[in-house]
Amino acid sequence: MISATWVEGKYGKIPSIKLLCFLLEWVMYKEKLGIPQEHELVRTSSKSEQRKGRDTDIYSYDEKNSCGELIAKYVVRDSMSIYPPQSTTVSYVKYDVSGKEIGSGNL
């Protein structure tokens, strides 16, 4: 999880761009994955890789219910072509608590 980073702006302390991007990404993924509002989506890891003309960010998330129990795990791949025309593909794989794949698709 990213720590809340604030920077001094013209009108006082404001959230950093990194924090704002993280929050936007988190809200978008939670909504597009169909995770209920009362559940929590927790990022457990992230990594980046570059190969074959693509820049790919890979995020792992845990879905937890309101009691904090693990419901499912997700791996989200956000991939962008580094050559024109630049295109972006966001895909996911959903796993149950035992690690069995139970869903996948594009977001």
mmCIF file of C-alpha atoms in Angstrom:
data_model
loop_
_atom_site.group_PDB
_atom_site.id
_atom_site.type_symbol
_atom_site.label_atom_id
_atom_site.label_comp_id
_atom_site.label_asym_id
_atom_site.label_seq_id
_atom_site.Cartn_x
_atom_site.Cartn_y
_atom_site.Cartn_z
ATOM 1 C CA MET A 1 0.000 0.000 0.000
ATOM 2 C CA ILE A 2 1.234 3.485 -0.769
ATOM 3 C CA SER A 3 1.665 5.903 2.093
ATOM 4 C CA ALA A 4 -0.261 9.162 1.978
ATOM 5 C CA THR A 5 2.169 11.671 0.528
ATOM 6 C CA TRP A 6 1.407 15.353 0.752
ATOM 7 C CA VAL A 7 3.335 18.201 -0.825
ATOM 8 C CA GLU A 8 3.302 21.908 -0.155
ATOM 9 C CA GLY A 9 1.334 23.653 -2.893
ATOM 10 C CA LYS A 10 0.371 27.236 -3.639
ATOM 11 C CA TYR A 11 -2.731 26.902 -1.439
ATOM 12 C CA GLY A 12 -1.292 24.709 1.322
ATOM 13 C CA LYS A 13 -0.707 20.972 1.551
ATOM 14 C CA ILE A 14 -2.106 18.928 -1.319
ATOM 15 C CA PRO A 15 -1.932 15.197 -2.187
ATOM 16 C CA SER A 16 1.012 14.214 -4.370
ATOM 17 C CA ILE A 17 0.456 13.189 -7.990
ATOM 18 C CA LYS A 18 1.626 9.674 -7.082
ATOM 19 C CA LEU A 19 -1.050 9.407 -4.382
ATOM 20 C CA LEU A 20 -3.772 10.795 -6.663
ATOM 21 C CA CYS A 21 -2.852 8.341 -9.449
ATOM 22 C CA PHE A 22 -2.900 5.443 -6.987
ATOM 23 C CA LEU A 23 -6.354 6.420 -5.681
ATOM 24 C CA LEU A 24 -7.767 6.853 -9.186
ATOM 25 C CA GLU A 25 -6.384 3.471 -10.261
ATOM 26 C CA TRP A 26 -7.763 1.795 -7.125
ATOM 27 C CA VAL A 27 -11.288 3.222 -7.575
ATOM 28 C CA MET A 28 -11.328 2.344 -11.285
ATOM 29 C CA TYR A 29 -10.176 -1.249 -10.751
ATOM 30 C CA LYS A 30 -12.563 -1.829 -7.846
ATOM 31 C CA GLU A 31 -15.514 -0.619 -9.915
ATOM 32 C CA LYS A 32 -14.566 -2.446 -13.120
ATOM 33 C CA LEU A 33 -13.877 -5.711 -11.274
ATOM 34 C CA GLY A 34 -17.381 -5.538 -9.775
ATOM 35 C CA ILE A 35 -16.205 -5.556 -6.166
ATOM 36 C CA PRO A 36 -19.012 -4.614 -3.747
ATOM 37 C CA GLN A 37 -18.718 -1.217 -2.056
ATOM 38 C CA GLU A 38 -18.479 -2.799 1.407
ATOM 39 C CA HIS A 39 -15.509 -4.976 0.358
ATOM 40 C CA GLU A 40 -11.920 -3.781 0.403
ATOM 41 C CA LEU A 41 -9.405 -4.079 -2.440
ATOM 42 C CA VAL A 42 -5.858 -4.273 -1.051
ATOM 43 C CA ARG A 43 -2.790 -4.078 -3.291
ATOM 44 C CA THR A 44 -0.345 -6.794 -2.234
ATOM 45 C CA SER A 45 2.364 -6.319 -4.865
ATOM 46 C CA SER A 46 3.309 -4.452 -8.004
ATOM 47 C CA LYS A 47 6.016 -4.727 -10.629
ATOM 48 C CA SER A 48 6.821 -3.323 -14.049
ATOM 49 C CA GLU A 49 8.308 -4.978 -17.083
ATOM 50 C CA GLN A 50 9.275 -3.818 -20.555
ATOM 51 C CA ARG A 51 9.517 -6.189 -23.482
ATOM 52 C CA LYS A 52 8.404 -6.606 -27.077
ATOM 53 C CA GLY A 53 7.535 -2.915 -27.422
ATOM 54 C CA ARG A 54 5.206 -2.875 -24.412
ATOM 55 C CA ASP A 55 5.463 -1.293 -20.980
ATOM 56 C CA THR A 56 3.434 -3.425 -18.534
ATOM 57 C CA ASP A 57 2.514 -2.779 -14.909
ATOM 58 C CA ILE A 58 1.382 -5.884 -12.998
ATOM 59 C CA TYR A 59 -0.594 -5.460 -9.779
ATOM 60 C CA SER A 60 -1.769 -8.116 -7.320
ATOM 61 C CA TYR A 61 -4.786 -7.428 -5.117
ATOM 62 C CA ASP A 62 -6.695 -9.180 -2.341
ATOM 63 C CA GLU A 63 -10.457 -8.718 -2.041
ATOM 64 C CA LYS A 64 -11.585 -8.761 1.586
ATOM 65 C CA ASN A 65 -15.097 -8.643 2.973
ATOM 66 C CA SER A 66 -16.238 -6.258 5.716
ATOM 67 C CA CYS A 67 -14.967 -8.736 8.362
ATOM 68 C CA GLY A 68 -11.483 -8.704 6.803
ATOM 69 C CA GLU A 69 -11.777 -12.242 5.420
ATOM 70 C CA LEU A 70 -10.086 -13.000 2.104
ATOM 71 C CA ILE A 71 -12.689 -13.464 -0.644
ATOM 72 C CA ALA A 72 -10.583 -13.551 -3.829
ATOM 73 C CA LYS A 73 -7.248 -12.566 -5.355
ATOM 74 C CA TYR A 74 -6.698 -10.619 -8.573
ATOM 75 C CA VAL A 75 -3.790 -10.013 -10.905
ATOM 76 C CA VAL A 76 -4.276 -6.909 -13.075
ATOM 77 C CA ARG A 77 -2.003 -6.249 -16.062
ATOM 78 C CA ASP A 78 -1.971 -2.693 -17.444
ATOM 79 C CA SER A 79 -0.009 -2.783 -20.698
ATOM 80 C CA MET A 80 0.777 0.081 -23.090
ATOM 81 C CA SER A 81 2.525 0.016 -26.448
ATOM 82 C CA ILE A 82 5.591 2.239 -26.486
ATOM 83 C CA TYR A 83 5.364 2.741 -30.260
ATOM 84 C CA PRO A 84 2.731 4.706 -32.192
ATOM 85 C CA PRO A 85 -0.103 4.191 -32.404
ATOM 86 C CA GLN A 86 0.041 3.752 -28.647
ATOM 87 C CA SER A 87 -2.636 1.441 -27.329
ATOM 88 C CA THR A 88 -3.455 0.338 -23.806
ATOM 89 C CA THR A 89 -4.803 -3.024 -22.664
ATOM 90 C CA VAL A 90 -5.938 -3.721 -19.102
ATOM 91 C CA SER A 91 -6.705 -7.346 -18.256
ATOM 92 C CA TYR A 92 -7.292 -9.322 -15.083
ATOM 93 C CA VAL A 93 -7.302 -12.850 -13.730
ATOM 94 C CA LYS A 94 -9.385 -13.669 -10.641
ATOM 95 C CA TYR A 95 -8.464 -16.495 -8.251
ATOM 96 C CA ASP A 96 -10.355 -18.052 -5.352
ATOM 97 C CA VAL A 97 -8.742 -18.306 -1.912
ATOM 98 C CA SER A 98 -7.143 -21.655 -2.812
ATOM 99 C CA GLY A 99 -5.460 -20.164 -5.909
ATOM 100 C CA LYS A 100 -7.776 -21.669 -8.537
ATOM 101 C CA GLU A 101 -8.521 -19.386 -11.498
ATOM 102 C CA ILE A 102 -12.216 -18.477 -11.474
ATOM 103 C CA GLY A 103 -12.418 -15.601 -13.939
ATOM 104 C CA SER A 104 -10.555 -13.421 -16.404
ATOM 105 C CA GLY A 105 -11.128 -10.742 -18.981
ATOM 106 C CA ASN A 106 -10.370 -7.219 -20.125
ATOM 107 C CA LEU A 107 -11.278 -4.098 -18.193
#
